[in-house]
Tab-separated table of N, CA and C in Angstrom:
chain	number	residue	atom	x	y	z
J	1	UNK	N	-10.071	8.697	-9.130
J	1	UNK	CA	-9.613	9.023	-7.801
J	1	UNK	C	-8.088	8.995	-7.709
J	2	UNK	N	-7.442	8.014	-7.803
J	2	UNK	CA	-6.165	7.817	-7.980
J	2	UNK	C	-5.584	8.585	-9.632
J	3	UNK	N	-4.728	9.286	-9.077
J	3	UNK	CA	-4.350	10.279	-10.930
J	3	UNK	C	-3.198	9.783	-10.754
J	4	UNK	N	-2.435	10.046	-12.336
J	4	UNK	CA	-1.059	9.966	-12.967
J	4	UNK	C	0.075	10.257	-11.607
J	5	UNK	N	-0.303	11.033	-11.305
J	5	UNK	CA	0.684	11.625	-10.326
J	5	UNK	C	0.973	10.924	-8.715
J	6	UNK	N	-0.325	10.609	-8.655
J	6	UNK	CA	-0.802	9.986	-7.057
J	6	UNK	C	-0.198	8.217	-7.384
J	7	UNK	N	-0.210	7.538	-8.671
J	7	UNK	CA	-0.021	6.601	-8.712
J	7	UNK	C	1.680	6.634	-8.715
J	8	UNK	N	2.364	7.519	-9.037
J	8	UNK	CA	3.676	7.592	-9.364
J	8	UNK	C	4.348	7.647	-7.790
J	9	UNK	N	3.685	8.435	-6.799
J	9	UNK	CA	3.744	8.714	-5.536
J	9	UNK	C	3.863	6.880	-5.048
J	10	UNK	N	2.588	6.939	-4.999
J	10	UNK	CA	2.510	5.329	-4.385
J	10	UNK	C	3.097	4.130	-4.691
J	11	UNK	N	3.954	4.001	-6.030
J	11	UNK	CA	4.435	2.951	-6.140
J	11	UNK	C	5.916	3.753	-6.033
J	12	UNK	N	6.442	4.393	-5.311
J	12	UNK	CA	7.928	4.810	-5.506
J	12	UNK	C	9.025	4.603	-4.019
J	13	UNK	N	8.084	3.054	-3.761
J	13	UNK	CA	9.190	2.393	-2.820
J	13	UNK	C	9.109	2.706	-1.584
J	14	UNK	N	7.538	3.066	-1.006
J	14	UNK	CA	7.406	3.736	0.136
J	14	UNK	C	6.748	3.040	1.203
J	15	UNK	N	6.749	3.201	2.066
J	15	UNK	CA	5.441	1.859	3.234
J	15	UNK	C	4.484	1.358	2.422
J	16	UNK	N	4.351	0.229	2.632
J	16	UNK	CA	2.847	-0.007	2.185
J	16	UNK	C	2.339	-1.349	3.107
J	17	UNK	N	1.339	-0.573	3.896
J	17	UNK	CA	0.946	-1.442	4.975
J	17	UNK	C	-1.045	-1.021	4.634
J	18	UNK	N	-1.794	-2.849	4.946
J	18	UNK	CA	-2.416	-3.142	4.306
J	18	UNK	C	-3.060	-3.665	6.031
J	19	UNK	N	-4.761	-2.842	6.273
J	19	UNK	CA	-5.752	-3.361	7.039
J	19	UNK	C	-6.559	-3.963	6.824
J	20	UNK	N	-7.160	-4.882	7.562
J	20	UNK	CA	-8.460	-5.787	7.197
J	20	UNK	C	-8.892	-5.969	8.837
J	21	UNK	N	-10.343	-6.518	8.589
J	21	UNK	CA	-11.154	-6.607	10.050
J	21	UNK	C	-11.547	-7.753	9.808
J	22	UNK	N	-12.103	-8.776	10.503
J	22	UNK	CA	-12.920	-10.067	10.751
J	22	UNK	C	-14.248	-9.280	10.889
J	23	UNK	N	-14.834	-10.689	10.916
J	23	UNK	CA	-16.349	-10.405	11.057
J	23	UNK	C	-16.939	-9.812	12.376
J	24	UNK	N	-15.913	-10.083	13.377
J	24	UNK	CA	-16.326	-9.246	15.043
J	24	UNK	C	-15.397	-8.132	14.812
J	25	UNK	N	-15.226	-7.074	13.547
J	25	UNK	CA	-14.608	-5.571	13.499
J	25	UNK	C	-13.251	-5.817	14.400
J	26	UNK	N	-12.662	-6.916	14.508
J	26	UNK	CA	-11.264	-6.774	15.007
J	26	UNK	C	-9.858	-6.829	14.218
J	27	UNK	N	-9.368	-5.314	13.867
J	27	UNK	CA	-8.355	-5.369	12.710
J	27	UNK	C	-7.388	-6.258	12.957
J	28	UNK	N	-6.596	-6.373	11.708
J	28	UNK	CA	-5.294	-6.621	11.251
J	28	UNK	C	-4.686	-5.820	10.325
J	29	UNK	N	-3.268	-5.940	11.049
J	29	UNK	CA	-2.424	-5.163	10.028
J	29	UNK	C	-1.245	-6.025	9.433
J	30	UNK	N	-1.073	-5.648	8.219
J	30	UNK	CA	0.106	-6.467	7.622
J	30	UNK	C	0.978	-5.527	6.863
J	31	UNK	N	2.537	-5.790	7.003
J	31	UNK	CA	3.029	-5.151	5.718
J	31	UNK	C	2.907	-5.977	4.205
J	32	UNK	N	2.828	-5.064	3.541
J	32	UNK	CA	2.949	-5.676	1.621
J	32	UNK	C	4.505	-5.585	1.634
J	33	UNK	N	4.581	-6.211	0.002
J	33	UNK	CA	5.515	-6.192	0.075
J	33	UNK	C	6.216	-5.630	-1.573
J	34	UNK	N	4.792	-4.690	-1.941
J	34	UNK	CA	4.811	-3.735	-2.727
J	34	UNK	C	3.439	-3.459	-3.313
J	35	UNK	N	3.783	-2.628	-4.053
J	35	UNK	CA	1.799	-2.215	-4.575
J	35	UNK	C	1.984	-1.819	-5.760
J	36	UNK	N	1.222	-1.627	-6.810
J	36	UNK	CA	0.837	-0.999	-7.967
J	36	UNK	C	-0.211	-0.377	-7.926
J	37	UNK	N	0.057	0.715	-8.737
J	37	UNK	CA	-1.362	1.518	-8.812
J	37	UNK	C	-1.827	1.657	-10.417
J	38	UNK	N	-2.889	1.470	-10.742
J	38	UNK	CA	-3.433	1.978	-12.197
J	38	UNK	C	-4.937	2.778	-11.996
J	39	UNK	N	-4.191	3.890	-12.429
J	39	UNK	CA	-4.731	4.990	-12.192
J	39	UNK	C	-6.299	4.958	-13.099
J	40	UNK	N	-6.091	4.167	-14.044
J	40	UNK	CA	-6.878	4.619	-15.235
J	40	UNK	C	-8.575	3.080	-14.820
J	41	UNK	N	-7.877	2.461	-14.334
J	41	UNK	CA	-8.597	1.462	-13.838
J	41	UNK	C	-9.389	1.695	-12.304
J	42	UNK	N	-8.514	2.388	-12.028
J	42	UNK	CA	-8.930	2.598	-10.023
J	42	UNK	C	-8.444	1.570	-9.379
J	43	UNK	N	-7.554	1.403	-9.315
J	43	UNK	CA	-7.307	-0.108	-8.725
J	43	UNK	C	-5.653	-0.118	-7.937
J	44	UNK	N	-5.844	-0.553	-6.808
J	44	UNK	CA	-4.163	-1.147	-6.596
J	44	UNK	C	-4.585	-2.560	-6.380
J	45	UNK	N	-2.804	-2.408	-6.247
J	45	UNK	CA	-2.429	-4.477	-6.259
J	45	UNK	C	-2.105	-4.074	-5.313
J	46	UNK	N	-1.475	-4.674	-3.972
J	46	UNK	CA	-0.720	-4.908	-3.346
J	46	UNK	C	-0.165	-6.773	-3.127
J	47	UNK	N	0.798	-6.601	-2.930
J	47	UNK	CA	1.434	-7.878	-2.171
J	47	UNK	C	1.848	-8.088	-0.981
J	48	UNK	N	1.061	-9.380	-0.839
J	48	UNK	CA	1.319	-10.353	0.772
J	48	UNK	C	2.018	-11.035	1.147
J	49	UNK	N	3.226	-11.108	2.010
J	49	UNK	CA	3.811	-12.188	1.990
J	49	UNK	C	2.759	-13.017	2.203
J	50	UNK	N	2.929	-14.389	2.041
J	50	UNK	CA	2.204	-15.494	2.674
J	50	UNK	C	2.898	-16.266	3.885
J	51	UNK	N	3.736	-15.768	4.376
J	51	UNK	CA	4.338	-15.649	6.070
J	51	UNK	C	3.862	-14.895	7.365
J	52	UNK	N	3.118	-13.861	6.365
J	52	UNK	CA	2.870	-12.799	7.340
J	52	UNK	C	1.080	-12.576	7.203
J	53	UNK	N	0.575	-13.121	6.167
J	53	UNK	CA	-0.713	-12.483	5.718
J	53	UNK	C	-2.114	-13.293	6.164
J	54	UNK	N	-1.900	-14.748	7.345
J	54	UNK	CA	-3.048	-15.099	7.126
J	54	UNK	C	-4.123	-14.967	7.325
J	55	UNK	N	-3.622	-13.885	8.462
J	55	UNK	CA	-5.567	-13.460	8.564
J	55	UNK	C	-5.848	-12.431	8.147
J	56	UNK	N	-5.048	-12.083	7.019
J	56	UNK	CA	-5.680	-11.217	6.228
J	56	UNK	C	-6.549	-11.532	5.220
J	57	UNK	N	-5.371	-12.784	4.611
J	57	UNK	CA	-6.089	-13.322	3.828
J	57	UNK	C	-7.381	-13.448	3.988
J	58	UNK	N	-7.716	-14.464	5.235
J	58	UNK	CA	-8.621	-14.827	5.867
J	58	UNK	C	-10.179	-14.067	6.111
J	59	UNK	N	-9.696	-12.518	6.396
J	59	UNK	CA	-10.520	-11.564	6.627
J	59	UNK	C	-10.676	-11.034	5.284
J	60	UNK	N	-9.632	-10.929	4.095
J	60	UNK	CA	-10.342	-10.417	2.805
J	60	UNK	C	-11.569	-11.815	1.918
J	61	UNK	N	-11.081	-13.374	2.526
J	61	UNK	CA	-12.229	-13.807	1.932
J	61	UNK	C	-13.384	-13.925	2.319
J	62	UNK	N	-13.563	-13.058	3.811
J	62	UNK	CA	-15.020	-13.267	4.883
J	62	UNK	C	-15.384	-12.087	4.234
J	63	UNK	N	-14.865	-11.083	4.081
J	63	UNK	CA	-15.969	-9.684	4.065
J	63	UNK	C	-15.205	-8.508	2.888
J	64	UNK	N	-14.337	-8.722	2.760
J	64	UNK	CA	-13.418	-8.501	1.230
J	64	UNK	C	-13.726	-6.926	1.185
J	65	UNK	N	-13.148	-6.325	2.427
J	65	UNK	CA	-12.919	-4.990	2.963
J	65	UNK	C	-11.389	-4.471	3.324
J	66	UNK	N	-10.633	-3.469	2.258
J	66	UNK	CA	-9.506	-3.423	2.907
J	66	UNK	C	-9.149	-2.083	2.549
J	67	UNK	N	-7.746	-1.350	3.304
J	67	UNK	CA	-8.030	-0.603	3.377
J	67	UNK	C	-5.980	-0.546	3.257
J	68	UNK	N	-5.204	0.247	2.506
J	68	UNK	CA	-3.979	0.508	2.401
J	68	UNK	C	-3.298	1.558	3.021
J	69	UNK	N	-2.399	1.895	3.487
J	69	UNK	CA	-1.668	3.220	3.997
J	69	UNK	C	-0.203	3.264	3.375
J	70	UNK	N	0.109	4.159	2.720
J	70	UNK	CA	1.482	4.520	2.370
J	70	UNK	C	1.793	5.497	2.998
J	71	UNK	N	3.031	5.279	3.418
J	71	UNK	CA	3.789	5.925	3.792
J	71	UNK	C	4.966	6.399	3.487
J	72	UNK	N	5.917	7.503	3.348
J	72	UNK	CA	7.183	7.641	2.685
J	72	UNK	C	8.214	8.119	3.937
J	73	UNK	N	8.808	7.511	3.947
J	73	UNK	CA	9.687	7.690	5.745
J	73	UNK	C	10.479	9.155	5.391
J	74	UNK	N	10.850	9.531	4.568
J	74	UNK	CA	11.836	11.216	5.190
J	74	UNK	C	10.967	12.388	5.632
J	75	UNK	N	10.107	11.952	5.012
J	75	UNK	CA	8.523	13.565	5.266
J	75	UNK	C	7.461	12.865	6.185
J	76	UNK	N	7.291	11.693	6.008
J	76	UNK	CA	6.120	11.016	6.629
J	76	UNK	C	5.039	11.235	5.720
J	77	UNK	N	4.646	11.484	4.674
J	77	UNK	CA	3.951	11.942	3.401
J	77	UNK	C	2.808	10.775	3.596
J	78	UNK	N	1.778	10.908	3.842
J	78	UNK	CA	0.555	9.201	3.884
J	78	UNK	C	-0.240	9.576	3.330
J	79	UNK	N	-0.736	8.719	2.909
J	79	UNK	CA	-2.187	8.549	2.527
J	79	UNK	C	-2.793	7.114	2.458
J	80	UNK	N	-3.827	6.835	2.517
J	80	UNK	CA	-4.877	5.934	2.989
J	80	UNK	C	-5.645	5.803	1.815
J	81	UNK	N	-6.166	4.562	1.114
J	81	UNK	CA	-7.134	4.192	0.092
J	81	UNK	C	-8.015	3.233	0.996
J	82	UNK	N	-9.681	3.059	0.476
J	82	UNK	CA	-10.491	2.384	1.119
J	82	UNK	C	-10.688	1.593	-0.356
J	83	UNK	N	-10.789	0.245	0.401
J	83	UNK	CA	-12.108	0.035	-0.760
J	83	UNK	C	-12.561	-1.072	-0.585
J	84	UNK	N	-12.779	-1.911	-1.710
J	84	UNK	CA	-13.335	-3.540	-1.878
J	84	UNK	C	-12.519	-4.343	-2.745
J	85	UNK	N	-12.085	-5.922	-2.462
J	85	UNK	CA	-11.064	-6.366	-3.115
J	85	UNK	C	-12.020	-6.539	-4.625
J	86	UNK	N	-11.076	-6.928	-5.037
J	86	UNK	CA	-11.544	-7.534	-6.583
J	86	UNK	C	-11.373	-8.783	-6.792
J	87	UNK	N	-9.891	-9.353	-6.328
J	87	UNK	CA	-9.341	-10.433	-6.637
J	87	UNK	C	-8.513	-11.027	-5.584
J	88	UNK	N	-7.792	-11.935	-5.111
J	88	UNK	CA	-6.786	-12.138	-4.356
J	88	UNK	C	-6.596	-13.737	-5.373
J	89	UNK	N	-5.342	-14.498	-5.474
J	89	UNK	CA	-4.482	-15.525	-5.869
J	89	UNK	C	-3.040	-15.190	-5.740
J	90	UNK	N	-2.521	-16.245	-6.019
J	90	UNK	CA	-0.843	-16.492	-5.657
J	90	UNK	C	-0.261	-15.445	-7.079
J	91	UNK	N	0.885	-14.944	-6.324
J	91	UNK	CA	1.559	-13.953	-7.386
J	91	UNK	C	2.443	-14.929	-7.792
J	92	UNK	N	2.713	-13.999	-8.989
J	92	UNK	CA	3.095	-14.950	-10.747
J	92	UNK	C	5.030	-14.580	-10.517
J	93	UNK	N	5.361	-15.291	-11.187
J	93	UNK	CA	6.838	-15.307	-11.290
J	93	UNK	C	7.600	-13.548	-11.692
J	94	UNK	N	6.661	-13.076	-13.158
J	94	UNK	CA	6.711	-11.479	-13.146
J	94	UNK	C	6.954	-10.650	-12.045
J	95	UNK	N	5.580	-11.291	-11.324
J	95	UNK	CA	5.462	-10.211	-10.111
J	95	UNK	C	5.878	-10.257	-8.948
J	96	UNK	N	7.204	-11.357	-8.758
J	96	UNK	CA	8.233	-11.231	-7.899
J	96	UNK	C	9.215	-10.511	-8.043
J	97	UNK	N	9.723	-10.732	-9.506
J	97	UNK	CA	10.825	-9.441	-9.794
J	97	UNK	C	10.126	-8.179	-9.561
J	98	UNK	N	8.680	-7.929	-9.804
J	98	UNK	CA	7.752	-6.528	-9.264
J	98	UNK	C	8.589	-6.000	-7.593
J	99	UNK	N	8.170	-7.456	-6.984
J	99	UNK	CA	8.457	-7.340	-5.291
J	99	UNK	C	10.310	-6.719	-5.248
J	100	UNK	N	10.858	-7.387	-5.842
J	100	UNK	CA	12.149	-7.552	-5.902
J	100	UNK	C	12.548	-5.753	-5.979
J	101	UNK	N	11.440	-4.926	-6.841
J	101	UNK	CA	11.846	-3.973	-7.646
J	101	UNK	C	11.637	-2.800	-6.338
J	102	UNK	N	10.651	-2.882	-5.492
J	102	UNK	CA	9.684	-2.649	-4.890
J	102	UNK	C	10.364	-2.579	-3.458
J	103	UNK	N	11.759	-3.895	-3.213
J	103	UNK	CA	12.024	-3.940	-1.705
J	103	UNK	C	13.580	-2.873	-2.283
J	104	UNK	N	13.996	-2.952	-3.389
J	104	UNK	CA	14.854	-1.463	-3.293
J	104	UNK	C	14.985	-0.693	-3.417
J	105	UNK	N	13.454	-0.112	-3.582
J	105	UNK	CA	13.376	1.618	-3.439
J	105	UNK	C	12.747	1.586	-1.950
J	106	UNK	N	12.338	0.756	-1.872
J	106	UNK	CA	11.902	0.690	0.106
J	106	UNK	C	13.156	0.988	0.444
J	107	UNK	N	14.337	0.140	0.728
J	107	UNK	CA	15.343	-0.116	0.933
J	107	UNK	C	15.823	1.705	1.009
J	108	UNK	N	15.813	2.117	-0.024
J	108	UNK	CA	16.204	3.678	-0.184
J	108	UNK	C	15.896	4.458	0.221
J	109	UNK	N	14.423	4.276	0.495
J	109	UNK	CA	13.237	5.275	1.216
J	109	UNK	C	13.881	4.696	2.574
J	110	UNK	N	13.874	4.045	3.444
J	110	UNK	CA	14.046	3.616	4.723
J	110	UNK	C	15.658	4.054	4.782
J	111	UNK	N	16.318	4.076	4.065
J	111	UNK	CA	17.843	4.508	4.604
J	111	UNK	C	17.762	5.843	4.830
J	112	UNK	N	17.131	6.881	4.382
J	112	UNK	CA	16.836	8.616	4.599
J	112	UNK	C	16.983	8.121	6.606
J	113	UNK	N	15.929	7.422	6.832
J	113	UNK	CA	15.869	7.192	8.235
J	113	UNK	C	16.628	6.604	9.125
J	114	UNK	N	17.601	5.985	8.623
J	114	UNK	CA	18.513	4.438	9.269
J	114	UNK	C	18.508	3.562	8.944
J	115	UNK	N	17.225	3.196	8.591
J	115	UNK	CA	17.148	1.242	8.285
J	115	UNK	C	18.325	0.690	7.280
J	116	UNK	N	18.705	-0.240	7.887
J	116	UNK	CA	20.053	-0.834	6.748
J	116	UNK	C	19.182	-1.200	5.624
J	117	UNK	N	19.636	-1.212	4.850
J	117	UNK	CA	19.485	-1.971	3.465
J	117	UNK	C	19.042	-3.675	3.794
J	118	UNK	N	20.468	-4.152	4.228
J	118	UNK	CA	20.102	-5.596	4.715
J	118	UNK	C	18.842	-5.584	5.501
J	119	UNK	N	18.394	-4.943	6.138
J	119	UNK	CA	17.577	-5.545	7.014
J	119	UNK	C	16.254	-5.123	5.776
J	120	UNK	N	15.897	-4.347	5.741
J	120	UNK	CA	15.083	-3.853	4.340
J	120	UNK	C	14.253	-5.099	3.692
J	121	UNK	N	15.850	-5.957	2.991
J	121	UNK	CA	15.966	-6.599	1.783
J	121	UNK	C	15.443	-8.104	2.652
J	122	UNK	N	15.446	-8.206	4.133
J	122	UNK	CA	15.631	-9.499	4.509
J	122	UNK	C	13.735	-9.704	4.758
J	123	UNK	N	13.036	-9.114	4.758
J	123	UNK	CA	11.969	-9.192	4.665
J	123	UNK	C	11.114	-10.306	4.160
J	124	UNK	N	10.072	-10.886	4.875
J	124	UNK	CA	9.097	-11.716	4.133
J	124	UNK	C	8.767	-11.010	2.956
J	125	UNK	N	8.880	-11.658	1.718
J	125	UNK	CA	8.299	-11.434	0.920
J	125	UNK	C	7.792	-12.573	0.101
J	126	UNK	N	8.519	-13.087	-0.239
J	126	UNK	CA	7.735	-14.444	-1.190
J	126	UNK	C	7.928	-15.854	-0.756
J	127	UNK	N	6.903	-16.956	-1.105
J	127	UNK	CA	6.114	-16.736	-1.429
J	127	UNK	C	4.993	-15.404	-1.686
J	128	UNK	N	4.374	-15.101	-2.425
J	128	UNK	CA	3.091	-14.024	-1.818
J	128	UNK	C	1.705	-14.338	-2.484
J	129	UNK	N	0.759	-13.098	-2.200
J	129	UNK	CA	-0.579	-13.192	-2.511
J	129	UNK	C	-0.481	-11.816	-3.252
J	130	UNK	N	-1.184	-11.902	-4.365
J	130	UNK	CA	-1.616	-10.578	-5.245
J	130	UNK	C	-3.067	-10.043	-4.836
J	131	UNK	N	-3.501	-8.899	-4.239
J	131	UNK	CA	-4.739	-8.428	-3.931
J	131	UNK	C	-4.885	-7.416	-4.697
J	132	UNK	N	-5.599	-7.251	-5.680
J	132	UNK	CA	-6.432	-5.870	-6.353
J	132	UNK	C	-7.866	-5.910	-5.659
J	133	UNK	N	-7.718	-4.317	-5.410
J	133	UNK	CA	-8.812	-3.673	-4.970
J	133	UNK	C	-8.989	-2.618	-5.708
J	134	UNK	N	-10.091	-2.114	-5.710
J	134	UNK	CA	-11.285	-0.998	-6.344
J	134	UNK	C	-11.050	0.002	-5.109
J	135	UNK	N	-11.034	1.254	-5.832
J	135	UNK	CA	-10.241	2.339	-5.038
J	135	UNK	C	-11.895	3.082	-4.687
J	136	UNK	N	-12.129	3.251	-3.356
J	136	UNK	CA	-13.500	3.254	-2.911
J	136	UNK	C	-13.472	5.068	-2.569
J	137	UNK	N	-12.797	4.999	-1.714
J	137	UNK	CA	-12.396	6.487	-0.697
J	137	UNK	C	-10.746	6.256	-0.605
J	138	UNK	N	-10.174	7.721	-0.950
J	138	UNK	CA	-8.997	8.017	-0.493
J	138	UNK	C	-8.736	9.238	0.441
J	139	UNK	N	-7.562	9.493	1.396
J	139	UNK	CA	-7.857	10.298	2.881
J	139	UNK	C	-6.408	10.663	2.700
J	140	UNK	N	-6.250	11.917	3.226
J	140	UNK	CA	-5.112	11.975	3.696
J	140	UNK	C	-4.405	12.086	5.210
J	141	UNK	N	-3.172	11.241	5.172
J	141	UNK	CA	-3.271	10.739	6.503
J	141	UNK	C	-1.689	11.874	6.790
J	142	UNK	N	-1.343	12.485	6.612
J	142	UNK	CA	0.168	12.816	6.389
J	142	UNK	C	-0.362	14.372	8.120
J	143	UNK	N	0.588	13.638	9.278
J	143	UNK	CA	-0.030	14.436	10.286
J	143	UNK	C	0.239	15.678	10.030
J	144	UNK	N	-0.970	16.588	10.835
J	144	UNK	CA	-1.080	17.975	9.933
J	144	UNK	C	-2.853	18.379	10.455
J	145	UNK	N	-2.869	19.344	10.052
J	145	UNK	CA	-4.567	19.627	10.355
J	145	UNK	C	-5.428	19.177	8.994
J	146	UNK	N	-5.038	18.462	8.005
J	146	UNK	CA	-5.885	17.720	7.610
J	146	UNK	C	-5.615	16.574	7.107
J	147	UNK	N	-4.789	16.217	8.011
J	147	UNK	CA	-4.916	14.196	8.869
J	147	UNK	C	-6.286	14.124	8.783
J	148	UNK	N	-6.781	12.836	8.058
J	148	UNK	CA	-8.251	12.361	8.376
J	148	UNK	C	-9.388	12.773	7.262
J	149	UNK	N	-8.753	13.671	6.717
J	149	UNK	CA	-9.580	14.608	5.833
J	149	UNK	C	-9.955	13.438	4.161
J	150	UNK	N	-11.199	13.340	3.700
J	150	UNK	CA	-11.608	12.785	2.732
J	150	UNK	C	-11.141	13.844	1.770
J	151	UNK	N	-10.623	12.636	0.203
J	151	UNK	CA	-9.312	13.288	-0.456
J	151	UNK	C	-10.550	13.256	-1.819
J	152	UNK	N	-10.201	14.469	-2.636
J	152	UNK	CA	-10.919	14.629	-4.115
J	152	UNK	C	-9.558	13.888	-4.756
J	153	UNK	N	-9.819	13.783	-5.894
J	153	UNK	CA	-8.572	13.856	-7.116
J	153	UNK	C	-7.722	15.207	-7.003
J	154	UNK	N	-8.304	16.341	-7.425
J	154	UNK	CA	-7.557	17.426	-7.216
J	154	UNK	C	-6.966	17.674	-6.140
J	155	UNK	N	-7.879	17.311	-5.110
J	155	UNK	CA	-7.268	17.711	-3.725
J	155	UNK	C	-5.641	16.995	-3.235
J	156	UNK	N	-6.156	15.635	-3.925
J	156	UNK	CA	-5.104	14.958	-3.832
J	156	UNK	C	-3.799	15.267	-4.472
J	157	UNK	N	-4.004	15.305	-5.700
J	157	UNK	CA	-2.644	16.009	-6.918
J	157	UNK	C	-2.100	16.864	-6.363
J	158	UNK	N	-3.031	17.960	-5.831
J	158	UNK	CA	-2.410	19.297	-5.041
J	158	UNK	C	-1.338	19.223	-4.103
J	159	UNK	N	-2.216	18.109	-3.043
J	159	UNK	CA	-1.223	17.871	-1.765
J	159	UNK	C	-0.073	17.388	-1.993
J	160	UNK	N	0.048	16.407	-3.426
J	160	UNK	CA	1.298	15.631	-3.538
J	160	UNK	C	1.948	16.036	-4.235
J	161	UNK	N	1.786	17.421	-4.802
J	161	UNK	CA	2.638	18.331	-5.916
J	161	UNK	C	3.198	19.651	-4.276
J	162	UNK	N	2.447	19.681	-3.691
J	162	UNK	CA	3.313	20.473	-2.720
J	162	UNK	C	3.653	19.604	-1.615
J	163	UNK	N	3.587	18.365	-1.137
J	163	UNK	CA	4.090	17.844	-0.416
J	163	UNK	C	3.393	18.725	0.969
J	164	UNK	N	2.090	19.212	0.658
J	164	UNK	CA	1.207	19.844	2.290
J	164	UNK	C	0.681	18.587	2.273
J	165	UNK	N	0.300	18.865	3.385
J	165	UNK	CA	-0.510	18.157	4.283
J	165	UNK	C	-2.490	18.526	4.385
C-alpha cells in the first residue's frame, strides 16, 4: 500500500497529525512529532510527545485504532493512513535525533507559509512515545473532488507524482 515514493512523500518534514477514539467513539487529535514510513513492511512509526499524547496513548491501549494525516503546508497535499497499532513504548535515544531531523524539514515546510522556524523548533517533542502501525486503508485527503476517495498503490504513486488531487 504504502510504495517507495509515497514513503519518501511522508517522511519529508510535513504535518503529521495522529487520531484515536475511546471506547464511547469520542476522537482525539494529537500532533507527532515525526513519522517513518517502511514501505516494504507496511508500517509507519509515528512520534508522541508525551506532553501532548495522553489520551492517545490511552485510547491506542483500549482499542489500538489509529488513524494518521499528513499534510504538506505550500499545496496542502494530504493523505490519511488507517490502521491497527502494532507496538507503542518510549522512543530510544536514535530516535530523537530521528525527531530532531523531522522538526527541520517541518520547520521548512511551515516557513513556505509563515511559521517561524523558532516557533516550529519550540514544540513538544521529547520526552516521546514510538507507535508503529500496520497500514490498513489509505485515502486521499488533499481538497479536490477526490477528497475522501479510498487510495490503491497506483492510485496513490500517481497522485503524488502529479501532485492531483
Amino acid at each position: 500500500m504504502i510504495t517507495p515514493e509515497l514513503a519518501r512523500f511522508i517522511e519529508s518534514g510535513i504535518s503529521v497529525l495522529v487520531g484515536t477514539r475511546d471506547a464511547r467513539l469520542r476522537p482525539d487529535c494529537v500532533r507527532a512529532a515525526g513519522v517513518r514510513a517502511d514501505a516494504a513492511a507496511g508500517t509507519l512509526t509515528v512520534f508522541l510527545p508525551a506532553a501532548t499524547s495522553e489520551r492517545a496513548l490511552a485510547n491506542l491501549a483500549d482499542n489500538g485504532r489509529i488513524a494518521v494525516n499528513v499534510t504538506r503546508a505550500f499545496d496542502h497535499r494530504s493523505l490519511q493512513v488507517k490502521g491497527g497499532v502494532l507496538e507503542v513504548r518510549p522512543s530510544t535515544a536514535p530516535e530523537r535525533d530521528e525527531i530532531a531531523r523531522y522538526l527541520e524539514l517541518l520547520a521548512a515546510d511551515w516557513g513556505h507559509v509563515g511559521v517561524p522556524r523558532k516557533s516550529t523548533k519550540s514544540m513538544n517533542h521529547w520526552p516521546s512515545f514510538t507507535v508503529t502501525m500496520r497500514c490498513e486503508a489509505l485515502f486521499e485527503q488533499t481538497p479536490g473532488p477526490d477528497a475522501g476517495q479510498r487510495l490503491t498503490a497506483e492510485a496513490a504513486t500517481r497522485s503524488h507524482r502529479t501532485g492531483a488531487a
